Short mmCIF file of C-alpha atoms in Angstrom, two decimals:
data_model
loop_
_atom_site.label_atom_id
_atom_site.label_comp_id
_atom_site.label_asym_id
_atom_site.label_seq_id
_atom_site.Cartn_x
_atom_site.Cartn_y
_atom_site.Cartn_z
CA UNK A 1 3.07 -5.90 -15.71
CA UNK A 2 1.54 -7.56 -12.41
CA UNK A 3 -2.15 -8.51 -12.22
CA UNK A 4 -3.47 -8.70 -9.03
CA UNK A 5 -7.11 -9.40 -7.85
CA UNK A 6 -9.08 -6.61 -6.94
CA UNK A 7 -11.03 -8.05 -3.99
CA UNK A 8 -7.77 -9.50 -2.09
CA UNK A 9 -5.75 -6.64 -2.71
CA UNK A 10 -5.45 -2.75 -0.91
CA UNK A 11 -4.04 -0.34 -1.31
CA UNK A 12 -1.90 1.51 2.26
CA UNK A 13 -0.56 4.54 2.03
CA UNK A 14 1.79 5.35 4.39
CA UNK A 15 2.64 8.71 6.31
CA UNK A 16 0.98 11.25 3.12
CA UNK A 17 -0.14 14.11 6.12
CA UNK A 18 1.00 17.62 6.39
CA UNK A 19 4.29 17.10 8.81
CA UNK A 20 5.94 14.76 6.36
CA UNK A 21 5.23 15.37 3.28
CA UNK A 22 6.30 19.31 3.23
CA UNK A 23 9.48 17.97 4.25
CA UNK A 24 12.34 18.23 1.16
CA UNK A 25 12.38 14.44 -0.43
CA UNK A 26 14.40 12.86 -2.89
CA UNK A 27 13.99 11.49 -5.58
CA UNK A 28 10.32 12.78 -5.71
CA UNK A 29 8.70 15.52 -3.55
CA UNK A 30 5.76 15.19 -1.62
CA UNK A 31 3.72 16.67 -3.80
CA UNK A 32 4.29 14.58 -6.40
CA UNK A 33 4.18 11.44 -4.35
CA UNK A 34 0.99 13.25 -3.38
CA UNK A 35 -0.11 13.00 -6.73
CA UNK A 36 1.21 9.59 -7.45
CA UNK A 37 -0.86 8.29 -4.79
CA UNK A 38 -3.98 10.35 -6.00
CA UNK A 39 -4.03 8.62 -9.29
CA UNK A 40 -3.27 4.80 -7.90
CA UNK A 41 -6.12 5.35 -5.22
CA UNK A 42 -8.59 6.25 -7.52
CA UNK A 43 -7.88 3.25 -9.75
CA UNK A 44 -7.80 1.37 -6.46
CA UNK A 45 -11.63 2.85 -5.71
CA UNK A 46 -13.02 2.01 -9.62
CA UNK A 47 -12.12 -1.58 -8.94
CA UNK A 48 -13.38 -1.74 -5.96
CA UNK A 49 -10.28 -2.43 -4.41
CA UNK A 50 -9.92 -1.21 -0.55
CA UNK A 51 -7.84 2.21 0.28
CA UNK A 52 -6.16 2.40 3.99
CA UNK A 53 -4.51 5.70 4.52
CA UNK A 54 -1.98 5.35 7.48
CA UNK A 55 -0.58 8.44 9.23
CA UNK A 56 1.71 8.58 12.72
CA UNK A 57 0.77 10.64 15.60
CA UNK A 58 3.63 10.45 17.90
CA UNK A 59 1.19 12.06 20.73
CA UNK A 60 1.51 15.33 23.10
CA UNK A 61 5.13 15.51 24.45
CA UNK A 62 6.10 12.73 22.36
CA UNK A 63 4.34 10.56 24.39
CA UNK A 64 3.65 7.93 22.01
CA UNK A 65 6.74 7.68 20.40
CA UNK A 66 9.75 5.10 20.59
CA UNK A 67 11.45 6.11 23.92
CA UNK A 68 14.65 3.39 23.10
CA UNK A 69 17.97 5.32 22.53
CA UNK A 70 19.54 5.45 18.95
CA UNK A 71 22.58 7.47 17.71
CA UNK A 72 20.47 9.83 15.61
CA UNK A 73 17.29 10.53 17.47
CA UNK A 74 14.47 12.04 15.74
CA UNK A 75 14.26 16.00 15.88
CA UNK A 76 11.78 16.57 19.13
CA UNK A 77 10.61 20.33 18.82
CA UNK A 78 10.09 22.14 21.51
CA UNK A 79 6.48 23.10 22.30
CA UNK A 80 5.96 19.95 20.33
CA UNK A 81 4.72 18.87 16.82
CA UNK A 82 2.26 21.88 14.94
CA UNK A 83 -1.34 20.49 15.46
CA UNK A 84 -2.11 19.57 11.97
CA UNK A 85 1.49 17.56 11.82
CA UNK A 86 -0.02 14.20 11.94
CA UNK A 87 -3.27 15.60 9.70
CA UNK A 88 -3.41 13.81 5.91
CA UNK A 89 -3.15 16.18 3.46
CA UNK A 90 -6.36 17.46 1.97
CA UNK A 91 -8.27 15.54 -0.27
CA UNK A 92 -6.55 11.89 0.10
CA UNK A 93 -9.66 11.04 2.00
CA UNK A 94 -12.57 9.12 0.60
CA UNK A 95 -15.82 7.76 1.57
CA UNK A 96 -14.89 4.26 2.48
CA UNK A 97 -11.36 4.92 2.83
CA UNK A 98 -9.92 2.84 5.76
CA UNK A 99 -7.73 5.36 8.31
CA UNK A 100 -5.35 3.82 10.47
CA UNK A 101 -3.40 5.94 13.25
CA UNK A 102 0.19 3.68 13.94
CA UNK A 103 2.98 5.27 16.83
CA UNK A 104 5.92 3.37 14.75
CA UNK A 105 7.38 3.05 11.60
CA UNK A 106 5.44 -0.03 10.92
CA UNK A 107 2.09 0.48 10.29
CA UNK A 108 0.73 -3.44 11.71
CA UNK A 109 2.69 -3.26 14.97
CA UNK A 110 0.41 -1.79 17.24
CA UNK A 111 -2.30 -0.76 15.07
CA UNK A 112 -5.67 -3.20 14.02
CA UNK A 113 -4.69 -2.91 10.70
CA UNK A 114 -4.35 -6.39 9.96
CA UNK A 115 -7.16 -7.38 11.50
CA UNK A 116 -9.30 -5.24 9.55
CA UNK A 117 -7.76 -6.14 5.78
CA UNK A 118 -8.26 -9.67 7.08
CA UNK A 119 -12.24 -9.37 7.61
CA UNK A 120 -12.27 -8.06 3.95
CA UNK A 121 -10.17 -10.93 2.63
CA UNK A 122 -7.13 -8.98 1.81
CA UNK A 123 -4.39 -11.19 1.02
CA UNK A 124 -2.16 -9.00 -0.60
CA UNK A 125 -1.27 -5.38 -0.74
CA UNK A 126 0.31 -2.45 -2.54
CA UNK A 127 2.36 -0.01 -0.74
CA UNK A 128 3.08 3.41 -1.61
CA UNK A 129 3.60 6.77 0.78
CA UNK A 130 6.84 7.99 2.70
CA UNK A 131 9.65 7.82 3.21
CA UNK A 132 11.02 4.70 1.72
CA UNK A 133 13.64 3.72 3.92
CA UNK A 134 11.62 4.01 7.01
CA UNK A 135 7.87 3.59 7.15
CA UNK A 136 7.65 1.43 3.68
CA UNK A 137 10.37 -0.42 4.63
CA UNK A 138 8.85 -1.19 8.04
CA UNK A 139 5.48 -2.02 6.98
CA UNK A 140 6.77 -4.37 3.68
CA UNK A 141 8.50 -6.01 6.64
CA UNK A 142 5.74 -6.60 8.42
CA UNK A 143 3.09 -7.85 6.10
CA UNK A 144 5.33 -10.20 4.33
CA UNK A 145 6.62 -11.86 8.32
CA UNK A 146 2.77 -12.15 8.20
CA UNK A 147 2.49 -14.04 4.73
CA UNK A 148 0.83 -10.96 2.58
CA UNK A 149 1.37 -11.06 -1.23
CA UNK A 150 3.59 -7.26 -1.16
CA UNK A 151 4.06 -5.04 -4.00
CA UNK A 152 5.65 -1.44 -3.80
CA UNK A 153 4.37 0.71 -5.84
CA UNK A 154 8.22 2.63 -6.75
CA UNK A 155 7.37 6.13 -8.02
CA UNK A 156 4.70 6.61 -5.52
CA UNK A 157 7.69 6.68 -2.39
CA UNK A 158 9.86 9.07 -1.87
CA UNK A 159 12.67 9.67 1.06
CA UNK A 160 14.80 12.12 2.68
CA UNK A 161 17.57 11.68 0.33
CA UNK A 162 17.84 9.74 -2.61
CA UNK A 163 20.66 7.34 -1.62
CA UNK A 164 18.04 6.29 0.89
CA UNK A 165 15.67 5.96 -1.79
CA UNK A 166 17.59 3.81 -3.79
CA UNK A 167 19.28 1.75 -1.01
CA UNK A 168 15.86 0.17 0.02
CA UNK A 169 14.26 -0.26 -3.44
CA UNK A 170 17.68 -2.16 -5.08
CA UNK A 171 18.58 -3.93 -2.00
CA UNK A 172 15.86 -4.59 0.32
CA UNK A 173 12.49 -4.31 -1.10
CA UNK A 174 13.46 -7.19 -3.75
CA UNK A 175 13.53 -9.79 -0.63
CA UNK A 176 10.32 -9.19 0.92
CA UNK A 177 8.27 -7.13 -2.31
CA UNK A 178 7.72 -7.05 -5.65
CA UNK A 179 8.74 -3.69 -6.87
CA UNK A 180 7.09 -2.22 -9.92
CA UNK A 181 5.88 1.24 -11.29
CA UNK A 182 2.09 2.42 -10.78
CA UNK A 183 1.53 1.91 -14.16
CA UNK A 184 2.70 -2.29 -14.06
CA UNK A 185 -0.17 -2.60 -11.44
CA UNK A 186 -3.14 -3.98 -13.14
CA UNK A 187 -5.70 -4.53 -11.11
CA UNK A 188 -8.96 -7.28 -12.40
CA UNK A 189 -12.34 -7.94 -10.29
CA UNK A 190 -13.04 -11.39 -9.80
CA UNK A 191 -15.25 -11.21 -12.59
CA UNK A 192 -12.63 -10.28 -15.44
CA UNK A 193 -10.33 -12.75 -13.54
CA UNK A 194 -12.23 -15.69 -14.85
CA UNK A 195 -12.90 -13.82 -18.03
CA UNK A 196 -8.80 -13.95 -18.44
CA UNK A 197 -8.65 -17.71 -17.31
CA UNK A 198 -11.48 -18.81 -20.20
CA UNK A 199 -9.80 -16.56 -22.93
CA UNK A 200 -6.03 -19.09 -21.44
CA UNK A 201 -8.01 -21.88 -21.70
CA UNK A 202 -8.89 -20.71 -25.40
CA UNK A 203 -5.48 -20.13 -26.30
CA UNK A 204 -4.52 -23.22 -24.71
CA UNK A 205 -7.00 -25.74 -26.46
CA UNK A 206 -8.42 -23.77 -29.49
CA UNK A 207 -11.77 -23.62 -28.13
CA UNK A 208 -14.17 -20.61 -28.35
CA UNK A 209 -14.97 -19.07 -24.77
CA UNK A 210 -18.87 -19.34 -26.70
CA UNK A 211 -18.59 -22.69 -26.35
CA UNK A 212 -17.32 -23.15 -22.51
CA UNK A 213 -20.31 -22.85 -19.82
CA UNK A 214 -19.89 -19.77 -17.64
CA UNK A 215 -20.44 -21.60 -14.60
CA UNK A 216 -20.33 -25.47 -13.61
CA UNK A 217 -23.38 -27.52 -15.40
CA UNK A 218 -25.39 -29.34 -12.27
CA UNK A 219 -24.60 -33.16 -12.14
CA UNK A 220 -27.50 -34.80 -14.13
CA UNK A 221 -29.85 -37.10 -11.69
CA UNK A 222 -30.68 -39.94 -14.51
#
């Protein structure tokens, strides 16, 4: 189990839109990363916890996308990507959600994500979406070269094969992230977090929580 403080702490989901997540994925498919995510966002929401939903629009005619050359370039259709390719998938959305558009596998490079979890005090964050390898990988990369607390949330990624899968969460992951299941994510608001540190000091000492102030007593002026 990890607890991690609800007001430093989102939640970015990477890549859950139509084009990628129809796609055949190992060891989970889409639509039960899909689901995975569902049920971590909405915990993420009751906390009060902030939600950034990242998706990659590579542009028309590729436009926007890594021109560099590689030995296995990505498949470039042509005619282009189907219009609601870079589109999340129905429902992720929420009122207050953050959306962030990124053109690389990375979702900071390029993008004012950090900016923005900065100006709501985000220290930390939990990363879940697809595929492993690639755009978790990348982004895990990036927010811990920028001194973010990372966890990845395992069973909410997925990847084109499993091998993939696997490779990143045993032998990468581990250097920059914590890796943990959805369900070792325990999230507190800053209000149970000093609930937790007066029930240590409890334990600690042997005194009752009754008899500890709940906030600072004013220095007396005699």
């Amino acid at each position: 189990m990890i607890t991690l403080t609800a007001s430093s702490t989102a939640l970015v989901l990477i890549d859950l839109q139509n084009g990628i997540v129809n796609r055949e994925l190992a060891p989970r498919s889409g639509a039960e990363v899909v689901a995975a995510a569902r049920m971590l966002a909405g915990r993420f929401r009751t906390a009060g916890a902030p939600v950034v939903l990242v998706h990659v629009d590579w542009g028309p005619g590729f436009a926007d996308a890594p021109q560099g050359p590689v030995d296995e370039p990505m498949p470039r259709p042509e005619g282009g990507l189907p219009v609601d390719w870079s589109r999340l998938v129905d429902g992720l959305e929420h009122p207050g959600d953050l959306v962030v558009t990124k053109h690389n596998w990375g979702a900071f490079f390029g993008t004012d994500l950090e900016v923005r979890l900065r100006r709501r005090g985000v220290t930390g964050i939990v990363l879940g979406g697809v595929a492993t390898p690639f755009g978790i990988e990348s982004t895990a990369r990036q927010a811990w070269e920028r001194n973010f607390a990372v966890v990845v949330a395992e069973d909410v990624c997925s990847a084109p094969k499993a091998e993939l899968h696997e490779a990143s969460v045993k032998g990468v992951l581990p250097r920059i992230a914590r890796v943990r299941k959805a369900e070792e994510i325990q999230l507190v608001r800053v209000c149970d977090s000093f609930l937790l540190t007066l029930i240590h000091i409890e334990n600690k000492i042997g005194t009752s929580t009754e008899d500890v102030p709940p906030w600072p007593l004013p220095a007396s002026r005699n």
